[in-house]
Amino acid sequence: MASIPTWLRARTRLVCGAGIVGLLAAPLIVAALVLLAGADPFAGAETGFAFGALWFGFGLLGWAGSVAVGDAVEAAQRRLDTGTRWTERSSRRAMARVGGFGAGLMVGTATIGTLIGTL
């Protein structure tokens, strides 16, 4: 069996690590919606899913934007001498984390909603 390439392992760890954080945040978000906002548990799970989808979509859109115009933004910042140290690579990594968090939150809240729906 061939070993997993280092680049794939690093990217998988990045996205899955954020997904685990989202998965762990799901019960907290659903509980907060139920206890603080007064929503019923199933509606709390649905709202939590929508919140996760928002984060996932923002991460996906940001990642695609970084890929599409990242070189131009880097060139403009070099030309203007902004000194921000923003790079396309760091932006893609950040957006992958945001998207991974949203995906984990969606999986977690969908699981909670399924469990609540079967009760």
Coordinates of C-alpha atoms in Angstrom, one line a residue:
M1 CA 0.0 0.0 0.0
A2 CA 1.4 3.4 -1.0
S3 CA 1.8 6.0 1.6
I4 CA -0.3 9.1 1.6
P5 CA 1.6 12.1 0.1
T6 CA 2.6 14.7 2.5
W7 CA 0.8 17.5 0.8
L8 CA -2.5 15.6 0.9
R9 CA -2.0 14.7 4.6
A10 CA -1.4 18.4 5.5
R11 CA -4.5 19.6 3.6
T12 CA -6.7 16.9 5.0
R13 CA -5.5 17.7 8.5
L14 CA -6.3 21.4 7.9
V15 CA -9.9 20.9 6.7
C16 CA -10.7 17.9 9.0
G17 CA -9.4 19.7 12.0
A18 CA -11.7 22.6 11.4
G19 CA -14.5 20.2 10.7
I20 CA -14.0 18.6 14.1
V21 CA -14.2 22.0 15.7
G22 CA -17.5 22.6 13.9
L23 CA -18.8 19.2 14.9
L24 CA -18.0 19.9 18.5
A25 CA -19.6 23.3 18.3
A26 CA -22.9 22.0 16.9
P27 CA -24.4 20.8 20.3
L28 CA -23.4 24.1 21.9
I29 CA -25.0 26.2 19.1
V30 CA -28.2 24.1 19.2
A31 CA -28.3 24.3 23.0
A32 CA -27.8 28.1 22.9
L33 CA -30.6 28.4 20.4
V34 CA -32.9 26.3 22.5
L35 CA -32.1 27.8 25.9
L36 CA -31.4 31.4 25.1
A37 CA -33.6 32.0 22.0
G38 CA -36.4 29.8 23.2
A39 CA -36.6 27.8 20.0
D40 CA -37.8 24.2 20.1
P41 CA -35.0 21.6 19.7
F42 CA -35.8 20.7 16.1
A43 CA -35.9 24.3 15.0
G44 CA -32.7 24.9 16.8
A45 CA -31.0 22.2 14.9
E46 CA -32.4 23.5 11.6
T47 CA -31.2 27.0 12.4
G48 CA -27.8 25.7 13.4
F49 CA -27.6 23.8 10.1
A50 CA -28.4 27.1 8.2
F51 CA -25.7 28.8 10.3
G52 CA -23.2 26.1 9.3
A53 CA -24.2 26.4 5.6
L54 CA -23.5 30.1 5.8
W55 CA -20.0 29.5 7.1
F56 CA -19.4 26.8 4.5
G57 CA -20.6 29.0 1.7
F58 CA -18.5 31.9 2.9
G59 CA -15.4 29.7 3.0
L60 CA -16.1 28.2 -0.4
L61 CA -16.7 31.6 -2.0
G62 CA -13.6 33.1 -0.2
W63 CA -11.4 30.2 -1.3
A64 CA -12.6 30.5 -4.9
G65 CA -12.0 34.3 -4.8
S66 CA -8.5 33.7 -3.5
V67 CA -7.7 31.4 -6.3
A68 CA -9.3 33.7 -8.9
V69 CA -7.7 37.0 -8.0
G70 CA -5.1 36.1 -5.4
D71 CA -2.1 36.8 -7.7
A72 CA -3.6 40.2 -8.7
V73 CA -4.1 41.2 -5.1
E74 CA -0.6 40.1 -4.2
A75 CA 0.8 42.1 -7.1
A76 CA -1.2 45.2 -6.1
Q77 CA 0.0 45.0 -2.5
R78 CA 3.6 44.7 -3.6
R79 CA 3.2 47.6 -5.9
L80 CA 1.5 49.8 -3.3
D81 CA 4.0 48.6 -0.6
T82 CA 1.3 47.9 1.9
G83 CA 3.4 45.5 4.1
T84 CA 0.4 43.4 5.0
R85 CA 2.0 40.0 4.2
W86 CA -1.3 38.8 2.7
T87 CA -0.8 35.9 0.3
E88 CA -3.0 33.8 -1.8
R89 CA -1.8 30.7 -0.1
S90 CA -2.6 32.0 3.4
S91 CA -6.0 33.2 2.2
R92 CA -6.8 29.8 0.7
R93 CA -5.8 28.1 4.0
A94 CA -8.0 30.4 6.0
M95 CA -11.0 29.9 3.8
A96 CA -10.5 26.2 3.8
R97 CA -10.6 26.3 7.6
V98 CA -13.8 28.4 7.5
G99 CA -15.4 26.0 5.1
G100 CA -14.3 23.0 7.1
F101 CA -15.8 24.5 10.2
G102 CA -19.1 25.1 8.4
A103 CA -19.2 21.6 7.0
G104 CA -18.6 20.1 10.5
L105 CA -21.3 22.3 11.9
M106 CA -23.7 21.2 9.2
V107 CA -22.9 17.5 9.9
G108 CA -23.3 17.9 13.6
T109 CA -26.5 19.8 13.5
A110 CA -28.0 17.4 10.9
T111 CA -27.1 14.5 13.2
I112 CA -28.7 16.3 16.2
G113 CA -31.8 17.1 14.1
T114 CA -32.1 13.5 13.0
L115 CA -31.8 12.3 16.6
I116 CA -34.4 14.8 17.8
G117 CA -36.7 13.8 14.9
T118 CA -36.7 10.2 15.9
L119 CA -37.7 10.8 19.5

